[in-house]
PDB file of C-alpha atoms in Angstrom:
ATOM      1  CA  MET A  54      25.028  36.901  48.576  1.00 34.00           C
ATOM      2  CA  GLN A  55      27.449  39.761  48.265  1.00 37.00           C
ATOM      3  CA  VAL A  56      27.156  41.781  45.124  1.00 38.00           C
ATOM      4  CA  GLU A  57      30.281  43.251  43.658  1.00 39.00           C
ATOM      5  CA  THR A  58      29.804  46.989  43.328  1.00 41.00           C
ATOM      6  CA  ASN A  59      33.351  48.172  42.938  1.00 46.00           C
ATOM      7  CA  PHE A  60      33.864  46.785  39.457  1.00 49.00           C
ATOM      8  CA  LEU A  61      34.415  50.201  37.890  1.00 50.00           C
ATOM      9  CA  ASN A  62      37.803  50.463  39.517  1.00 52.00           C
ATOM     10  CA  LYS A  63      39.003  47.190  38.101  1.00 55.00           C
ATOM     11  CA  PRO A  64      41.277  47.042  35.061  1.00 56.00           C
ATOM     12  CA  PHE A  65      39.514  46.035  31.854  1.00 54.00           C
ATOM     13  CA  GLU A  66      41.355  42.748  31.594  1.00 51.00           C
ATOM     14  CA  GLN A  67      39.531  41.704  34.765  1.00 55.00           C
ATOM     15  CA  VAL A  68      36.117  42.537  33.402  1.00 52.00           C
ATOM     16  CA  HIS A  69      35.251  38.900  32.882  1.00 53.00           C
ATOM     17  CA  ALA A  70      35.996  38.207  36.507  1.00 54.00           C
ATOM     18  CA  PHE A  71      33.430  40.452  38.064  1.00 54.00           C
ATOM     19  CA  PRO A  72      29.877  39.319  38.712  1.00 58.00           C
ATOM     20  CA  PHE A  73      28.452  41.713  36.165  1.00 69.00           C
ATOM     21  CA  GLU A  74      29.803  39.539  33.402  1.00 74.00           C
ATOM     22  CA  SER A  75      26.349  38.066  32.741  1.00 73.00           C
ATOM     23  CA  ALA A  76      24.769  41.474  32.395  1.00 78.00           C
ATOM     24  CA  TRP A  77      27.606  42.597  30.139  1.00 81.00           C
ATOM     25  CA  MET A  78      27.472  39.492  27.982  1.00 81.00           C
ATOM     26  CA  LEU A  79      23.703  39.074  27.804  1.00 80.00           C
ATOM     27  CA  SER A  80      22.515  42.668  27.741  1.00 84.00           C
ATOM     28  CA  PRO A  81      20.214  43.432  24.793  1.00 83.00           C
ATOM     29  CA  TRP A  82      21.844  46.850  24.745  1.00 88.00           C
ATOM     30  CA  GLY A  83      25.100  47.154  22.868  1.00 90.00           C
ATOM     31  CA  ILE A  84      27.640  48.645  25.247  1.00 93.00           C
ATOM     32  CA  ALA A  85      30.973  50.301  24.513  1.00 93.00           C
ATOM     33  CA  ALA A  86      33.206  51.198  27.425  1.00 93.00           C
ATOM     34  CA  VAL A  87      35.449  54.244  27.049  1.00 94.00           C
ATOM     35  CA  ASP A  88      38.559  54.359  29.201  1.00 93.00           C
ATOM     36  CA  SER A  89      39.934  57.283  31.126  1.00 91.00           C
ATOM     37  CA  ALA A  90      42.121  58.241  28.161  1.00 93.00           C
ATOM     38  CA  GLY A  91      38.985  58.614  26.048  1.00 93.00           C
ATOM     39  CA  ASN A  92      39.415  55.527  23.883  1.00 94.00           C
ATOM     40  CA  VAL A  93      37.056  52.631  23.325  1.00 94.00           C
ATOM     41  CA  GLU A  94      38.441  49.828  25.427  1.00 92.00           C
ATOM     42  CA  LEU A  95      35.763  47.162  25.338  1.00 90.00           C
ATOM     43  CA  VAL A  96      32.477  46.338  23.659  1.00 91.00           C
ATOM     44  CA  ASN A  97      29.960  43.660  24.572  1.00 90.00           C
ATOM     45  CA  PRO A  98      28.563  41.042  22.127  1.00 86.00           C
ATOM     46  CA  ALA A  99      25.301  42.926  21.606  1.00 88.00           C
ATOM     47  CA  PHE A 100      27.230  45.948  20.354  1.00 90.00           C
ATOM     48  CA  GLU A 101      28.140  44.271  17.080  1.00 87.00           C
ATOM     49  CA  ARG A 102      24.598  42.932  16.652  1.00 83.00           C
ATOM     50  CA  CYS A 103      22.995  46.318  17.288  1.00 85.00           C
ATOM     51  CA  THR A 104      25.350  48.420  15.209  1.00 87.00           C
ATOM     52  CA  GLY A 105      26.550  46.030  12.528  1.00 85.00           C
ATOM     53  CA  VAL A 106      30.023  47.453  13.243  1.00 87.00           C
ATOM     54  CA  SER A 107      32.719  44.972  14.186  1.00 86.00           C
ATOM     55  CA  ALA A 108      34.386  45.263  17.550  1.00 87.00           C
ATOM     56  CA  ASN A 109      37.783  45.416  15.856  1.00 88.00           C
ATOM     57  CA  ALA A 110      36.758  48.521  13.950  1.00 88.00           C
ATOM     58  CA  ILE A 111      35.753  50.283  17.151  1.00 89.00           C
ATOM     59  CA  MET A 112      38.381  49.243  19.666  1.00 91.00           C
ATOM     60  CA  GLY A 113      40.904  51.980  20.391  1.00 93.00           C
ATOM     61  CA  LEU A 114      38.927  54.710  18.667  1.00 93.00           C
ATOM     62  CA  GLY A 115      38.560  58.045  20.410  1.00 93.00           C
ATOM     63  CA  GLU A 116      35.191  58.844  21.923  1.00 93.00           C
ATOM     64  CA  ALA A 117      34.518  61.552  19.324  1.00 92.00           C
ATOM     65  CA  SER A 118      35.000  59.040  16.513  1.00 92.00           C
ATOM     66  CA  LEU A 119      32.779  56.546  18.303  1.00 92.00           C
ATOM     67  CA  ASP A 120      30.166  59.242  18.699  1.00 89.00           C
ATOM     68  CA  ALA A 121      30.341  60.093  14.993  1.00 89.00           C
ATOM     69  CA  ILE A 122      29.939  56.445  13.961  1.00 90.00           C
ATOM     70  CA  LEU A 123      27.027  55.831  16.288  1.00 89.00           C
ATOM     71  CA  GLY A 124      25.448  59.132  15.321  1.00 87.00           C
ATOM     72  CA  ALA A 125      25.280  58.020  11.713  1.00 86.00           C
ATOM     73  CA  LEU A 126      23.270  54.950  12.669  1.00 85.00           C
ATOM     74  CA  ALA A 127      19.557  54.986  13.416  1.00 79.00           C
ATOM     75  CA  LEU A 128      19.996  53.815  16.974  1.00 85.00           C
ATOM     76  CA  GLU A 129      18.588  54.609  20.353  1.00 86.00           C
ATOM     77  CA  ARG A 130      21.548  55.853  22.387  1.00 89.00           C
ATOM     78  CA  ARG A 131      22.520  56.651  25.951  1.00 90.00           C
ATOM     79  CA  ARG A 132      25.816  57.856  27.327  1.00 91.00           C
ATOM     80  CA  ILE A 133      26.564  57.393  30.979  1.00 90.00           C
ATOM     81  CA  GLU A 134      29.432  59.346  32.408  1.00 90.00           C
ATOM     82  CA  VAL A 135      31.344  57.231  34.902  1.00 87.00           C
ATOM     83  CA  ASN A 136      34.728  58.873  35.551  1.00 86.00           C
ATOM     84  CA  SER A 137      35.741  56.219  37.982  1.00 83.00           C
ATOM     85  CA  GLY A 138      38.898  54.181  38.023  1.00 84.00           C
ATOM     86  CA  ASN A 139      39.882  53.295  34.469  1.00 88.00           C
ATOM     87  CA  LEU A 140      36.525  54.192  33.036  1.00 89.00           C
ATOM     88  CA  ARG A 141      35.297  57.449  31.645  1.00 92.00           C
ATOM     89  CA  ALA A 142      31.941  56.454  30.151  1.00 92.00           C
ATOM     90  CA  PHE A 143      29.630  53.765  28.841  1.00 93.00           C
ATOM     91  CA  HIS A 144      27.833  54.160  25.525  1.00 92.00           C
ATOM     92  CA  PHE A 145      24.630  52.144  25.345  1.00 92.00           C
ATOM     93  CA  VAL A 146      23.008  51.541  21.961  1.00 91.00           C
ATOM     94  CA  ARG A 147      20.064  49.531  20.744  1.00 87.00           C
ATOM     95  CA  ARG A 148      17.904  49.381  17.693  1.00 81.00           C
ATOM     96  CA  PRO A 149      14.672  51.311  18.144  1.00 78.00           C
ATOM     97  CA  ALA A 150      11.632  49.211  18.954  1.00 74.00           C
ATOM     98  CA  ALA A 151      10.059  50.428  15.723  1.00 70.00           C
ATOM     99  CA  SER A 152      12.994  49.032  13.767  1.00 73.00           C
ATOM    100  CA  VAL A 153      12.742  45.663  15.497  1.00 73.00           C
ATOM    101  CA  ALA A 154       8.990  45.597  14.846  1.00 76.00           C
ATOM    102  CA  HIS A 155       9.667  46.467  11.217  1.00 75.00           C
ATOM    103  CA  ASP A 156      12.113  43.570  10.880  1.00 77.00           C
ATOM    104  CA  LEU A 157       9.651  41.171  12.498  1.00 79.00           C
ATOM    105  CA  ARG A 158       6.941  42.321  10.114  1.00 81.00           C
ATOM    106  CA  LEU A 159       9.268  41.864   7.156  1.00 81.00           C
ATOM    107  CA  ALA A 160      10.151  38.349   8.321  1.00 79.00           C
ATOM    108  CA  HIS A 161       6.464  37.518   8.661  1.00 81.00           C
ATOM    109  CA  PHE A 162       5.798  39.028   5.246  1.00 85.00           C
ATOM    110  CA  GLY A 163       8.535  36.868   3.734  1.00 83.00           C
ATOM    111  CA  GLU A 164       6.948  33.765   5.209  1.00 80.00           C
ATOM    112  CA  LEU A 165       3.514  34.807   3.917  1.00 83.00           C
ATOM    113  CA  LEU A 166       4.967  35.201   0.426  1.00 88.00           C
ATOM    114  CA  ARG A 167       6.460  31.735   0.478  1.00 87.00           C
ATOM    115  CA  GLU A 168       3.056  30.070   0.426  1.00 86.00           C
ATOM    116  CA  PRO A 169       1.806  31.408  -2.929  1.00 90.00           C
ATOM    117  CA  LEU A 170       5.372  31.260  -4.211  1.00 92.00           C
ATOM    118  CA  ALA A 171       5.512  27.568  -3.322  1.00 93.00           C
ATOM    119  CA  THR A 172       2.291  26.938  -5.225  1.00 93.00           C
ATOM    120  CA  ILE A 173       3.466  28.893  -8.271  1.00 95.00           C
ATOM    121  CA  PHE A 174       6.853  27.175  -8.265  1.00 95.00           C
ATOM    122  CA  GLY A 175       5.352  23.736  -7.774  1.00 95.00           C
ATOM    123  CA  PHE A 176       2.533  23.942 -10.303  1.00 95.00           C
ATOM    124  CA  ALA A 177       4.835  25.546 -12.892  1.00 96.00           C
ATOM    125  CA  GLU A 178       7.242  22.652 -12.469  1.00 96.00           C
ATOM    126  CA  LEU A 179       4.448  20.122 -12.813  1.00 95.00           C
ATOM    127  CA  LEU A 180       3.018  21.847 -15.901  1.00 95.00           C
ATOM    128  CA  LEU A 181       6.460  21.933 -17.474  1.00 95.00           C
ATOM    129  CA  THR A 182       7.365  18.314 -16.836  1.00 94.00           C
ATOM    130  CA  GLN A 183       4.121  16.323 -16.761  1.00 92.00           C
ATOM    131  CA  ASN A 184       1.700  15.501 -19.544  1.00 91.00           C
ATOM    132  CA  TYR A 185      -1.654  16.455 -18.127  1.00 91.00           C
ATOM    133  CA  GLU A 186      -4.993  16.448 -19.887  1.00 93.00           C
ATOM    134  CA  GLU A 187      -6.151  19.824 -21.150  1.00 95.00           C
ATOM    135  CA  SER A 188      -8.723  20.188 -18.350  1.00 95.00           C
ATOM    136  CA  VAL A 189      -6.043  19.617 -15.704  1.00 92.00           C
ATOM    137  CA  ARG A 190      -3.654  22.014 -17.432  1.00 94.00           C
ATOM    138  CA  ARG A 191      -6.320  24.694 -17.422  1.00 95.00           C
ATOM    139  CA  GLU A 192      -7.097  24.057 -13.753  1.00 93.00           C
ATOM    140  CA  LEU A 193      -3.436  24.278 -12.737  1.00 93.00           C
ATOM    141  CA  THR A 194      -2.857  27.380 -14.852  1.00 95.00           C
ATOM    142  CA  ALA A 195      -5.884  29.042 -13.242  1.00 95.00           C
ATOM    143  CA  THR A 196      -4.391  28.228  -9.830  1.00 93.00           C
ATOM    144  CA  LEU A 197      -1.103  29.799 -10.904  1.00 93.00           C
ATOM    145  CA  LEU A 198      -2.882  33.019 -11.853  1.00 94.00           C
ATOM    146  CA  GLU A 199      -4.810  33.046  -8.561  1.00 93.00           C
ATOM    147  CA  GLN A 200      -1.577  32.695  -6.632  1.00 93.00           C
ATOM    148  CA  VAL A 201       0.118  35.474  -8.611  1.00 93.00           C
ATOM    149  CA  GLU A 202      -2.847  37.685  -7.725  1.00 93.00           C
ATOM    150  CA  SER A 203      -2.557  36.611  -4.089  1.00 90.00           C
ATOM    151  CA  MET A 204       1.136  37.556  -4.056  1.00 91.00           C
ATOM    152  CA  SER A 205       0.380  40.853  -5.730  1.00 92.00           C
ATOM    153  CA  ASN A 206      -2.245  41.643  -3.068  1.00 91.00           C
ATOM    154  CA  LEU A 207       0.177  40.782  -0.275  1.00 88.00           C
ATOM    155  CA  ILE A 208       2.843  43.052  -1.774  1.00 90.00           C
ATOM    156  CA  ASN A 209       0.386  45.912  -2.247  1.00 90.00           C
ATOM    157  CA  GLU A 210      -0.821  45.595   1.359  1.00 86.00           C
ATOM    158  CA  GLU A 211       2.755  45.620   2.610  1.00 83.00           C
ATOM    159  CA  LEU A 212       3.552  48.684   0.498  1.00 85.00           C
ATOM    160  CA  ASP A 213       0.497  50.475   1.907  1.00 83.00           C
ATOM    161  CA  VAL A 214       1.570  49.690   5.469  1.00 79.00           C
ATOM    162  CA  SER A 215       5.141  50.791   4.778  1.00 75.00           C
ATOM    163  CA  LYS A 216       4.004  54.056   3.206  1.00 77.00           C
ATOM    164  CA  SER A 217       1.710  54.721   6.176  1.00 77.00           C
ATOM    165  CA  CYS A 218       4.613  54.103   8.561  1.00 69.00           C
ATOM    166  CA  VAL A 219       6.835  56.506   6.622  1.00 68.00           C
ATOM    167  CA  ARG A 220       4.104  59.164   6.678  1.00 72.00           C
ATOM    168  CA  VAL A 221       3.641  58.780  10.450  1.00 68.00           C
ATOM    169  CA  SER A 222       7.403  58.865  10.947  1.00 63.00           C
ATOM    170  CA  GLN A 223       7.786  62.023   8.849  1.00 66.00           C
ATOM    171  CA  SER A 224       4.938  63.813  10.574  1.00 69.00           C
ATOM    172  CA  ASN A 225       6.342  62.871  13.986  1.00 63.00           C
ATOM    173  CA  PRO A 226      10.123  62.547  13.699  1.00 54.00           C
ATOM    174  CA  ARG A 227      10.535  61.641  17.377  1.00 52.00           C
ATOM    175  CA  SER A 228       8.128  58.718  17.211  1.00 48.00           C
ATOM    176  CA  HIS A 229      11.003  56.296  16.671  1.00 45.00           C
ATOM    177  CA  GLU A 230      13.192  57.600  19.459  1.00 43.00           C
TER     178      GLU A 230
ATOM    179  CA  MET B 100       0.117   0.694  -1.915  1.00 89.00           C
ATOM    180  CA  LYS B 101       1.815   2.755   0.796  1.00 94.00           C
ATOM    181  CA  LYS B 102      -0.253   5.281   2.665  1.00 95.00           C
ATOM    182  CA  LEU B 103       0.740   8.914   2.919  1.00 96.00           C
ATOM    183  CA  LEU B 104      -0.760  11.697   5.009  1.00 97.00           C
ATOM    184  CA  ILE B 105      -0.361  15.266   3.752  1.00 97.00           C
ATOM    185  CA  VAL B 106      -0.805  17.895   6.457  1.00 97.00           C
ATOM    186  CA  ASP B 107      -0.936  21.527   5.376  1.00 95.00           C
ATOM    187  CA  ASP B 108      -3.453  24.263   6.009  1.00 93.00           C
ATOM    188  CA  HIS B 109      -3.089  25.464   2.397  1.00 92.00           C
ATOM    189  CA  PRO B 110      -5.278  23.335   0.112  1.00 93.00           C
ATOM    190  CA  ASN B 111      -3.236  24.299  -2.961  1.00 93.00           C
ATOM    191  CA  ILE B 112      -0.049  22.924  -1.410  1.00 94.00           C
ATOM    192  CA  ARG B 113      -1.834  19.648  -0.587  1.00 95.00           C
ATOM    193  CA  ARG B 114      -3.188  19.464  -4.128  1.00 94.00           C
ATOM    194  CA  MET B 115       0.244  20.162  -5.614  1.00 95.00           C
ATOM    195  CA  ILE B 116       1.854  17.354  -3.618  1.00 95.00           C
ATOM    196  CA  ARG B 117      -0.967  15.006  -4.575  1.00 94.00           C
ATOM    197  CA  TYR B 118      -0.468  15.760  -8.285  1.00 93.00           C
ATOM    198  CA  ALA B 119       3.290  15.261  -7.957  1.00 93.00           C
ATOM    199  CA  LEU B 120       2.819  11.846  -6.360  1.00 90.00           C
ATOM    200  CA  HIS B 121       0.891  10.747  -9.396  1.00 79.00           C
ATOM    201  CA  ASP B 122      -1.260   8.034  -7.771  1.00 82.00           C
ATOM    202  CA  ARG B 123       1.782   6.189  -6.427  1.00 90.00           C
ATOM    203  CA  PHE B 124       0.462   6.403  -2.849  1.00 94.00           C
ATOM    204  CA  VAL B 125      -2.861   6.198  -1.089  1.00 95.00           C
ATOM    205  CA  VAL B 126      -3.095   9.821  -0.008  1.00 95.00           C
ATOM    206  CA  GLU B 127      -5.034  11.237   2.912  1.00 96.00           C
ATOM    207  CA  GLU B 128      -5.125  14.907   3.796  1.00 96.00           C
ATOM    208  CA  SER B 129      -5.482  17.035   6.878  1.00 97.00           C
ATOM    209  CA  ASP B 130      -5.465  20.805   7.314  1.00 96.00           C
ATOM    210  CA  SER B 131      -4.125  20.798  10.877  1.00 95.00           C
ATOM    211  CA  ALA B 132      -1.649  18.936  13.035  1.00 96.00           C
ATOM    212  CA  ASP B 133      -4.351  18.293  15.632  1.00 96.00           C
ATOM    213  CA  THR B 134      -6.629  16.513  13.161  1.00 96.00           C
ATOM    214  CA  ALA B 135      -3.662  14.709  11.649  1.00 97.00           C
ATOM    215  CA  TYR B 136      -2.719  13.330  15.055  1.00 96.00           C
ATOM    216  CA  GLN B 137      -6.205  11.899  15.510  1.00 96.00           C
ATOM    217  CA  MET B 138      -6.020  10.356  12.038  1.00 96.00           C
ATOM    218  CA  LEU B 139      -2.654   8.720  12.490  1.00 94.00           C
ATOM    219  CA  MET B 140      -3.566   7.366  15.908  1.00 94.00           C
ATOM    220  CA  LYS B 141      -6.455   5.512  14.266  1.00 95.00           C
ATOM    221  CA  ALA B 142      -4.533   4.285  11.235  1.00 95.00           C
ATOM    222  CA  PRO B 143      -0.832   5.181  11.052  1.00 96.00           C
ATOM    223  CA  PRO B 144       0.367   6.041   7.538  1.00 97.00           C
ATOM    224  CA  ASP B 145       3.744   4.969   6.170  1.00 97.00           C
ATOM    225  CA  GLY B 146       4.768   8.546   5.628  1.00 97.00           C
ATOM    226  CA  ILE B 147       3.633  12.034   6.512  1.00 97.00           C
ATOM    227  CA  VAL B 148       4.332  15.320   4.744  1.00 97.00           C
ATOM    228  CA  LEU B 149       3.960  17.876   7.452  1.00 97.00           C
ATOM    229  CA  ASP B 150       3.787  21.662   7.259  1.00 95.00           C
ATOM    230  CA  VAL B 151       5.340  23.408  10.251  1.00 93.00           C
ATOM    231  CA  MET B 152       3.247  26.540  10.763  1.00 89.00           C
ATOM    232  CA  MET B 153      -0.424  25.726  11.024  1.00 90.00           C
ATOM    233  CA  PRO B 154      -3.330  27.015  13.058  1.00 87.00           C
ATOM    234  CA  GLY B 155      -4.370  24.885  16.010  1.00 88.00           C
ATOM    235  CA  VAL B 156      -2.916  23.713  19.291  1.00 90.00           C
ATOM    236  CA  MET B 157      -0.042  21.781  17.746  1.00 93.00           C
ATOM    237  CA  ASN B 158       2.338  22.917  15.042  1.00 94.00           C
ATOM    238  CA  GLY B 159       4.286  20.635  12.728  1.00 95.00           C
ATOM    239  CA  PHE B 160       7.353  20.508  14.959  1.00 95.00           C
ATOM    240  CA  GLN B 161       5.246  19.396  17.903  1.00 96.00           C
ATOM    241  CA  LEU B 162       3.465  16.697  15.918  1.00 97.00           C
ATOM    242  CA  CYS B 163       6.796  15.457  14.553  1.00 97.00           C
ATOM    243  CA  GLU B 164       8.133  15.228  18.105  1.00 96.00           C
ATOM    244  CA  ARG B 165       5.040  13.305  19.250  1.00 96.00           C
ATOM    245  CA  ILE B 166       5.351  10.862  16.385  1.00 97.00           C
ATOM    246  CA  LYS B 167       9.017  10.172  16.945  1.00 96.00           C
ATOM    247  CA  ARG B 168       8.624   9.788  20.714  1.00 95.00           C
ATOM    248  CA  ASP B 169       5.809   7.266  20.388  1.00 95.00           C
ATOM    249  CA  SER B 170       7.257   3.833  19.730  1.00 94.00           C
ATOM    250  CA  SER B 171       4.100   2.774  17.895  1.00 94.00           C
ATOM    251  CA  LEU B 172       4.423   5.721  15.479  1.00 96.00           C
ATOM    252  CA  ALA B 173       8.163   6.312  15.334  1.00 96.00           C
ATOM    253  CA  ASP B 174       8.624   4.342  12.107  1.00 96.00           C
ATOM    254  CA  ILE B 175       6.471   6.806  10.177  1.00 97.00           C
ATOM    255  CA  HIS B 176       8.653   8.627   7.671  1.00 97.00           C
ATOM    256  CA  VAL B 177       8.254  12.318   8.500  1.00 97.00           C
ATOM    257  CA  VAL B 178       8.992  15.001   5.928  1.00 97.00           C
ATOM    258  CA  LEU B 179       8.684  18.558   7.186  1.00 96.00           C
ATOM    259  CA  VAL B 180       7.840  21.234   4.627  1.00 94.00           C
ATOM    260  CA  SER B 181       8.007  24.788   5.818  1.00 90.00           C
ATOM    261  CA  ALA B 182       8.271  28.449   4.981  1.00 85.00           C
ATOM    262  CA  CYS B 183      10.682  28.629   7.938  1.00 81.00           C
ATOM    263  CA  GLY B 184      13.878  28.249   5.973  1.00 77.00           C
ATOM    264  CA  GLN B 185      16.524  29.227   8.462  1.00 80.00           C
ATOM    265  CA  VAL B 186      19.246  26.776   9.363  1.00 85.00           C
ATOM    266  CA  ALA B 187      18.053  26.824  12.985  1.00 86.00           C
ATOM    267  CA  ASP B 188      14.578  25.698  11.881  1.00 89.00           C
ATOM    268  CA  GLN B 189      16.009  22.844   9.847  1.00 90.00           C
ATOM    269  CA  GLU B 190      18.265  21.792  12.714  1.00 91.00           C
ATOM    270  CA  LEU B 191      15.291  21.849  15.067  1.00 93.00           C
ATOM    271  CA  GLY B 192      13.355  19.631  12.670  1.00 94.00           C
ATOM    272  CA  ARG B 193      16.202  17.153  12.467  1.00 93.00           C
ATOM    273  CA  SER B 194      16.673  17.185  16.237  1.00 94.00           C
ATOM    274  CA  LEU B 195      12.999  16.248  16.627  1.00 95.00           C
ATOM    275  CA  GLY B 196      13.523  13.250  14.406  1.00 96.00           C
ATOM    276  CA  ALA B 197      12.238  14.461  11.026  1.00 96.00           C
ATOM    277  CA  ASN B 198      13.568  12.325   8.189  1.00 97.00           C
ATOM    278  CA  ALA B 199      13.738  15.242   5.745  1.00 96.00           C
ATOM    279  CA  TYR B 200      13.102  18.975   5.625  1.00 96.00           C
ATOM    280  CA  PHE B 201      11.938  20.860   2.519  1.00 95.00           C
ATOM    281  CA  VAL B 202      11.830  24.662   2.491  1.00 92.00           C
ATOM    282  CA  LYS B 203       8.990  26.374   0.640  1.00 90.00           C
ATOM    283  CA  PRO B 204       9.084  26.965  -2.233  1.00 91.00           C
ATOM    284  CA  PHE B 205      10.207  23.437  -2.960  1.00 94.00           C
ATOM    285  CA  SER B 206      10.182  21.193  -5.990  1.00 95.00           C
ATOM    286  CA  PRO B 207       7.168  18.861  -5.738  1.00 96.00           C
ATOM    287  CA  LEU B 208       8.978  16.433  -8.020  1.00 95.00           C
ATOM    288  CA  ALA B 209      11.988  16.386  -5.676  1.00 96.00           C
ATOM    289  CA  LEU B 210       9.621  15.720  -2.777  1.00 97.00           C
ATOM    290  CA  ALA B 211       7.922  12.909  -4.715  1.00 95.00           C
ATOM    291  CA  HIS B 212      11.332  11.487  -5.641  1.00 95.00           C
ATOM    292  CA  HIS B 213      12.344  11.534  -1.971  1.00 96.00           C
ATOM    293  CA  LEU B 214       9.135   9.833  -0.832  1.00 96.00           C
ATOM    294  CA  ILE B 215       9.325   7.191  -3.521  1.00 94.00           C
ATOM    295  CA  GLY B 216      12.932   6.452  -2.597  1.00 94.00           C
ATOM    296  CA  ALA B 217      12.165   6.307   1.105  1.00 95.00           C
ATOM    297  CA  LEU B 218       8.899   4.383   1.092  1.00 94.00           C
ATOM    298  CA  MET B 219       8.650   2.254  -2.021  1.00 86.00           C
ATOM    299  CA  GLN B 220      10.422  -0.963  -2.844  1.00 78.00           C
ATOM    300  CA  PRO B 221      12.894  -0.607  -5.748  1.00 75.00           C
ATOM    301  CA  SER B 222      10.733  -2.909  -7.866  1.00 72.00           C
ATOM    302  CA  ASP B 223       7.718  -0.602  -7.430  1.00 72.00           C
ATOM    303  CA  ARG B 224       9.473   2.699  -8.043  1.00 66.00           C
ATOM    304  CA  SER B 225       9.215   2.782 -11.812  1.00 63.00           C
ATOM    305  CA  ALA B 226       5.507   1.974 -11.825  1.00 54.00           C
TER     306      ALA B 226
END
């Protein structure tokens, strides 16, 4: 199988034709291509996901402006000088692994919270709408309090972890790069 | 009376659903999908309330898929209840054949209302 290696000389409108399309489209790195005139000519789908900046807001911007925008974001960045054909450079960006791990932990934390929250919500609804005997009411109310305590413990643990992470990050500013 | 199997690794959630059903069903409980599968193979219930994320070999999605692919079990009314509330999770549940999907926290009365509507004859619903 012959691999296309001369894609850098192709005009941007032919980008989708060259065999690197898959890499461009599926790369976890956000990529912005800067043309020989120094303007952003193309971004891949991951670029918007990584930066939260829409492609429309970036297209046509000068490289200095692109650099300023990306510099304001907490992103891992690489710039590869190309200077070949219509291309001057590629800017690669991705969210730091620590940030991804943080988001995953937050998502997990949210799911952990839903369990006691479900119990509190459910038992509160039952207590409000059903006529239970006093012993049952006391039992359900005790469960509510237990679950509030459980949620409180989860939140405190998460706060402790977050504070520890911030302390580590502040004592070693490059740990997230 | 119709038989219902509640599968959730959190005993408080199982208890809450049981209270909400108010003795309208014969209720059995399991704390894992693996145990639940053994139970329903022996005596299939009419309905199953199934948590998605549970410890064990099988999760709720996998048990739902097994139930709906087995012609002897496929008529069981499967209600998934989950802390996974994203649209993709709900679509996955539906694609596996779940009859309903409740996101935690959910209203136990709404769940009971759904189960009564799905499993009980109209003449028995007000009992």
